[in-house]
XYZ file of C-alpha atoms in Angstrom:
434
model
C 97.689 -14.396 -21.778
C 95.206 -13.395 -24.495
C 92.304 -14.505 -22.314
C 93.620 -12.372 -19.436
C 93.901 -9.345 -21.714
C 90.342 -9.971 -22.926
C 89.081 -10.115 -19.346
C 90.924 -6.908 -18.482
C 89.498 -5.155 -21.548
C 86.014 -6.353 -20.614
C 86.428 -5.139 -17.045
C 87.777 -1.775 -18.199
C 84.912 -1.373 -20.674
C 82.362 -2.252 -18.004
C 83.950 0.215 -15.598
C 83.940 2.997 -18.176
C 80.310 2.321 -19.050
C 79.178 2.216 -15.433
C 80.846 5.554 -14.686
C 80.368 7.151 -18.086
C 76.759 6.268 -18.852
C 75.246 8.463 -16.091
C 77.406 11.356 -17.274
C 76.240 10.812 -20.870
C 72.633 10.860 -19.650
C 73.245 14.127 -17.816
C 74.528 15.746 -21.004
C 71.536 14.343 -22.894
C 68.671 15.091 -20.488
C 69.917 18.269 -18.798
C 72.244 20.012 -21.226
C 70.725 18.544 -24.424
C 74.206 18.362 -25.949
C 73.939 14.734 -27.107
C 70.976 12.605 -28.238
C 68.642 11.086 -25.657
C 68.881 7.392 -26.454
C 65.288 6.405 -25.679
C 62.008 6.095 -27.573
C 59.396 8.842 -27.345
C 55.605 8.605 -27.090
C 52.934 11.192 -27.947
C 50.024 12.028 -25.706
C 46.969 9.811 -26.302
C 44.498 11.259 -28.779
C 41.335 12.892 -27.516
C 40.494 15.203 -24.625
C 42.785 15.118 -21.628
C 41.340 13.567 -18.457
C 40.415 16.100 -15.791
C 39.594 15.677 -12.116
C 38.684 18.351 -9.581
C 37.361 18.607 -6.049
C 35.614 21.683 -4.667
C 32.564 22.781 -2.708
C 29.477 23.950 -4.621
C 30.028 27.575 -3.613
C 33.316 27.551 -5.516
C 31.863 26.286 -8.817
C 32.527 29.541 -10.701
C 36.136 29.625 -9.548
C 36.524 25.932 -10.434
C 35.479 26.714 -14.005
C 38.019 29.535 -14.260
C 40.707 27.337 -12.676
C 40.120 24.583 -15.231
C 40.539 27.107 -18.051
C 43.821 28.316 -16.521
C 45.141 24.730 -16.236
C 44.254 24.078 -19.879
C 46.018 27.242 -21.035
C 49.198 26.687 -19.015
C 49.390 22.972 -19.831
C 49.099 23.707 -23.542
C 51.741 26.458 -23.356
C 54.181 24.221 -21.472
C 53.406 20.999 -23.400
C 53.369 19.153 -20.077
C 51.794 15.669 -19.973
C 49.934 16.754 -16.830
C 49.361 19.701 -14.521
C 48.070 19.657 -10.954
C 47.114 22.581 -8.709
C 45.464 23.472 -5.415
C 44.168 26.615 -3.696
C 43.655 27.177 0.033
C 41.806 30.123 1.573
C 42.088 30.956 5.282
C 43.800 27.627 5.845
C 41.113 25.539 4.147
C 41.579 23.679 0.861
C 38.864 25.124 -1.386
C 39.842 23.638 -4.749
C 42.213 21.098 -6.245
C 42.404 19.928 -9.823
C 44.528 17.800 -12.147
C 44.572 17.770 -15.937
C 46.346 15.297 -18.212
C 48.428 12.199 -17.582
C 50.523 10.902 -14.713
C 51.875 8.227 -17.060
C 51.496 8.252 -20.829
C 52.402 4.613 -21.558
C 49.709 3.268 -19.229
C 47.301 6.146 -19.935
C 47.046 6.798 -16.212
C 45.156 10.043 -15.575
C 46.796 12.547 -13.276
C 44.939 12.981 -9.977
C 45.327 15.475 -7.117
C 46.936 12.659 -5.096
C 49.879 12.163 -7.477
C 53.233 13.256 -6.060
C 55.817 15.414 -7.834
C 59.462 16.290 -7.417
C 59.280 19.846 -6.124
C 62.901 20.857 -6.772
C 63.898 24.086 -5.058
C 60.473 24.537 -3.484
C 62.149 22.193 -0.975
C 64.017 25.305 0.231
C 60.752 26.778 1.539
C 60.154 23.529 3.435
C 63.626 23.705 4.988
C 63.103 27.378 5.853
C 59.884 26.415 7.632
C 61.776 23.837 9.671
C 64.313 26.511 10.596
C 61.477 28.822 11.611
C 59.949 26.156 13.860
C 63.310 25.509 15.523
C 63.711 29.250 16.076
C 60.294 29.284 17.716
C 60.527 26.113 19.803
C 64.219 25.412 20.390
C 65.940 28.781 20.379
C 67.765 28.282 17.080
C 69.794 31.403 16.262
C 70.184 32.753 12.735
C 73.509 34.475 13.317
C 75.554 31.846 15.140
C 78.673 31.064 13.049
C 79.224 27.501 11.853
C 82.385 27.373 13.955
C 80.003 27.184 16.947
C 77.039 25.351 15.413
C 78.535 22.540 13.314
C 81.106 20.136 14.723
C 83.308 18.911 13.320
C 83.496 21.772 10.848
C 84.043 20.128 7.416
C 85.855 23.115 5.876
C 87.772 25.801 7.856
C 86.710 28.391 5.258
C 83.132 27.988 6.503
C 83.777 29.142 10.078
C 82.130 32.588 9.687
C 79.099 31.379 7.716
C 75.774 31.622 9.562
C 72.341 30.062 9.043
C 71.156 33.457 7.795
C 73.847 33.374 5.086
C 72.910 29.824 4.082
C 69.162 30.469 3.939
C 69.596 33.686 1.921
C 72.269 32.423 -0.523
C 74.917 34.836 0.693
C 77.338 32.306 2.223
C 79.628 32.224 -0.824
C 79.073 28.509 -1.444
C 78.974 27.192 -5.010
C 75.926 25.821 -6.804
C 76.097 22.440 -8.558
C 78.132 23.567 -11.575
C 80.647 25.510 -9.489
C 81.511 22.601 -7.200
C 85.295 22.078 -7.080
C 84.999 18.813 -5.162
C 85.530 16.443 -8.102
C 83.881 13.393 -6.526
C 80.965 15.538 -5.424
C 80.677 17.059 -8.886
C 80.541 13.576 -10.393
C 77.769 12.561 -7.963
C 75.774 15.662 -8.913
C 75.940 14.478 -12.545
C 75.402 10.752 -12.082
C 72.682 10.908 -9.356
C 73.043 7.218 -8.542
C 74.158 7.197 -4.904
C 71.904 6.986 -1.852
C 72.645 9.296 1.093
C 70.814 8.317 4.263
C 71.955 11.351 6.272
C 72.139 14.980 5.222
C 75.465 15.214 7.064
C 76.918 12.655 4.631
C 75.749 14.680 1.634
C 77.809 17.659 2.840
C 80.935 15.662 1.904
C 80.064 16.237 -1.766
C 80.986 19.930 -1.621
C 83.224 20.409 1.429
C 86.397 21.090 -0.539
C 87.472 24.235 -2.293
C 87.378 27.957 -1.484
C 84.312 30.143 -1.052
C 83.234 32.280 -3.980
C 82.996 35.360 -1.756
C 83.199 36.520 1.846
C 80.003 35.454 3.669
C 77.438 38.221 3.343
C 79.231 40.090 0.560
C 77.346 38.738 -2.464
C 74.242 36.839 -3.494
C 75.019 33.527 -5.159
C 72.218 30.981 -5.432
C 73.370 27.662 -3.977
C 71.338 24.533 -3.276
C 74.410 23.195 -1.498
C 73.994 26.046 0.979
C 70.537 24.740 1.894
C 71.899 21.193 2.216
C 74.513 22.525 4.626
C 71.758 24.375 6.502
C 69.853 21.101 6.932
C 72.948 19.547 8.538
C 73.164 22.494 10.952
C 69.470 22.131 11.833
C 69.815 18.367 12.356
C 72.778 18.852 14.665
C 70.998 21.584 16.626
C 67.904 19.423 17.199
C 69.861 16.160 17.527
C 67.475 14.389 15.152
C 67.633 13.355 11.478
C 66.452 15.976 8.995
C 63.537 13.891 7.671
C 62.381 13.098 11.203
C 62.391 16.808 11.975
C 60.255 17.515 8.913
C 57.721 14.925 10.036
C 57.621 16.212 13.608
C 57.542 19.957 12.968
C 55.886 20.290 9.539
C 54.285 17.290 7.879
C 52.270 15.902 10.783
C 51.152 19.242 12.299
C 50.059 20.590 8.894
C 48.541 17.347 7.601
C 51.048 16.988 4.757
C 50.639 13.232 4.363
C 52.059 12.945 0.838
C 55.363 14.779 1.278
C 58.897 13.660 2.055
C 61.766 11.821 0.387
C 61.134 10.250 -3.004
C 61.898 6.809 -1.579
C 58.674 7.051 0.465
C 56.390 7.905 -2.473
C 53.397 5.672 -3.086
C 51.818 7.533 -6.020
C 54.634 9.251 -7.871
C 53.891 10.747 -11.284
C 56.127 9.730 -14.181
C 58.463 12.573 -15.131
C 59.241 13.403 -18.739
C 61.956 14.921 -20.878
C 60.560 17.697 -23.055
C 63.146 19.665 -25.015
C 62.698 23.269 -23.832
C 59.003 22.564 -23.302
C 58.448 22.434 -27.081
C 58.175 18.720 -27.830
C 54.924 16.848 -28.362
C 56.792 13.542 -28.010
C 57.666 12.464 -24.479
C 60.534 10.395 -23.074
C 60.402 9.258 -19.438
C 63.160 10.953 -17.438
C 66.100 8.748 -16.561
C 66.192 7.126 -13.125
C 67.831 9.442 -10.586
C 68.531 9.532 -6.853
C 68.165 13.021 -5.352
C 68.934 12.103 -1.736
C 72.084 14.257 -1.718
C 70.015 17.440 -2.198
C 66.903 16.781 -0.098
C 66.760 20.131 1.703
C 67.639 22.207 -1.340
C 65.917 20.350 -4.169
C 65.116 16.700 -3.465
C 61.724 16.486 -1.739
C 58.415 15.336 -3.203
C 54.924 16.642 -2.501
C 51.506 17.420 -3.979
C 49.909 20.811 -4.609
C 47.380 20.213 -1.813
C 50.193 19.454 0.640
C 52.155 22.505 -0.479
C 49.221 24.869 0.104
C 48.986 23.429 3.608
C 52.610 24.481 4.082
C 51.792 27.965 2.788
C 48.719 28.156 5.023
C 50.910 27.416 8.027
C 52.489 30.854 7.519
C 49.045 32.434 7.831
C 48.266 30.673 11.121
C 49.870 32.406 14.142
C 49.133 29.353 16.295
C 51.492 27.378 14.043
C 54.081 30.054 13.241
C 54.324 33.175 15.361
C 54.029 36.435 13.451
C 57.414 37.700 14.637
C 59.137 34.539 13.406
C 57.285 34.726 10.095
C 58.419 38.339 9.729
C 62.050 37.265 10.124
C 61.729 34.455 7.568
C 59.934 36.621 5.008
C 62.172 39.708 5.295
C 64.334 40.202 2.146
C 67.953 40.031 3.281
C 70.547 42.769 3.035
C 74.122 42.093 2.008
C 77.134 43.512 3.839
C 76.997 46.730 1.780
C 73.525 47.431 3.198
C 71.385 46.859 0.101
C 68.806 44.095 -0.328
C 70.060 41.255 -2.528
C 69.146 41.453 -6.253
C 66.495 38.682 -6.103
C 64.626 40.140 -3.113
C 65.385 36.807 -1.490
C 64.392 36.356 2.145
C 65.140 33.143 4.086
C 64.047 30.293 1.830
C 61.398 32.496 0.163
C 61.253 35.345 -2.332
C 59.048 38.429 -1.911
C 57.449 40.127 -4.915
C 54.408 42.126 -5.977
C 51.791 41.364 -8.622
C 49.452 43.736 -10.399
C 47.863 42.500 -13.625
C 46.179 45.275 -15.586
C 44.020 47.591 -13.489
C 43.412 45.125 -10.643
C 44.721 45.935 -7.135
C 48.358 45.125 -6.416
C 49.159 42.389 -3.920
C 52.368 41.181 -2.269
C 53.168 37.482 -2.430
C 55.873 35.186 -1.100
C 56.982 32.280 -3.238
C 59.471 29.648 -4.216
C 59.593 27.716 -7.456
C 61.445 24.533 -8.240
C 62.875 22.758 -11.273
C 63.825 19.124 -10.874
C 64.431 16.128 -13.114
C 61.368 16.157 -15.377
C 59.270 18.188 -12.965
C 58.464 21.775 -11.949
C 56.822 23.289 -8.904
C 55.526 26.642 -7.692
C 54.141 27.699 -4.311
C 52.897 31.201 -3.501
C 51.351 32.725 -0.388
C 49.300 35.950 -0.510
C 48.871 37.115 3.114
C 46.606 40.073 2.269
C 44.023 37.679 0.817
C 44.777 34.691 3.076
C 45.592 32.612 -0.008
C 48.017 29.793 -0.691
C 48.376 28.407 -4.220
C 50.553 25.578 -5.581
C 51.027 24.146 -9.075
C 53.102 21.222 -10.392
C 53.813 19.686 -13.793
C 55.616 16.478 -14.774
C 58.003 17.981 -17.342
C 60.170 21.111 -17.671
C 59.653 24.382 -19.502
C 61.965 27.096 -20.718
C 61.482 29.806 -19.640
C 60.172 28.817 -16.214
C 57.581 31.608 -16.341
C 55.636 29.705 -19.008
C 54.609 27.381 -16.196
C 55.233 29.549 -13.134
C 52.561 32.125 -13.999
C 49.822 29.546 -13.337
C 49.860 30.094 -9.575
C 49.523 33.870 -9.961
C 46.713 33.477 -12.482
C 44.830 31.216 -10.070
C 45.390 33.591 -7.148
C 44.298 36.594 -9.198
C 41.173 34.777 -10.438
C 40.141 34.009 -6.860
C 40.868 37.551 -5.659
C 38.802 39.056 -8.475
C 35.865 36.699 -7.877
C 35.914 37.456 -4.166
C 35.980 41.196 -4.849
C 33.080 40.869 -7.294
C 31.044 38.891 -4.744
C 31.653 41.561 -2.122
C 30.513 44.261 -4.562
C 27.384 42.303 -5.464
C 26.203 41.854 -1.861
C 25.647 45.590 -1.127
C 23.904 45.966 -4.509
C 21.492 43.168 -3.595
C 20.866 44.666 -0.168
C 20.118 48.071 -1.714
C 17.834 46.462 -4.287
C 15.969 44.520 -1.607
C 15.589 47.641 0.540
C 14.188 49.591 -2.404
C 11.659 46.853 -3.172
C 10.483 46.760 0.446
C 10.095 50.522 0.605
C 7.814 50.490 -2.448
C 5.351 48.027 -0.905
C 2.064 49.557 0.338
C 1.709 49.846 4.099
C -0.571 47.317 5.708
């Protein structure tokens, strides 16, 4: 009898540990409410390794870009930072500073892949745009007509427009009232092979608001959108990304984390203030692919951004629909100026000319991402780091600084050309006639 009780106690303890340990790690790594039970390592002494690729005509910009990476990396205390810039659809510069892995002293390279967090939403929005363009996908068809079977009757009036603009009334991770789904969002241990299966993690409970009434940021909304897109096209979500986005745009290093072949190591950094680094715990983000689970590189992300500047890839009328900030039912634009999977904002540092840019950032487990597109200057810029900062802007400003540096250099070059022409003309006029 005693041996049976001992076995039962052992089984119960094992069960509690297997279910409780992932939850403990969530509270340690994400909420920082309990100690992270792992050893930390400092960055190796000496200068950080740096690698960059650019054409000779972009040498001045490359020097400025390196200085920006150094400044932002130091401010964010990230082990490594990687960035890329594309102009008129061509990659003109890419650079990486620091370490992909501290323990092995592996330098970060432009080929290393990162978790891009919510920048995945811009990828999903691009897929939606391509299906609008090629397969007649409609933004305003209710889920009662576009998703069968409908997992939750309360969702019947939600549309793809609501889902892509965070006005569907769905909860975000913390507001999920589906208890099993909430546990999965903490533990991050389960593999979901289909986006339709991931919807089961949040298909219970009421909506937070009537669809269209309020803005409430929800990654689950984008996951649900991916299920709608997959059903419309009758193909798996990841297959659709390959067919409509990755292959046409040459994004060879993007997709699900399970396909990564050169993934950076991601690190815990308490509020971006630590100089000691702990590798992030092992996680499975397959339940949030469309809203926050994809991987990519900065050079791949600027190819995505450049696709929006190429009317042969994305028609201008479709792009206009995707990039238009959405109005709520009361008629006003939502408080984040959120469009469909993108945000629209303006940037004017100092006395330099103002420009409009479209963007989406991402925060994932031990990783951060930022992608911006500046149509006026035909620019696409992406930056990634392998840790987290607080506030996000400490890191997120890097893409704007890079864009602004390129815009200013281009403007200076254009001013210099007429001056040289005038100078040359003056010199010729002063020569004696032959």
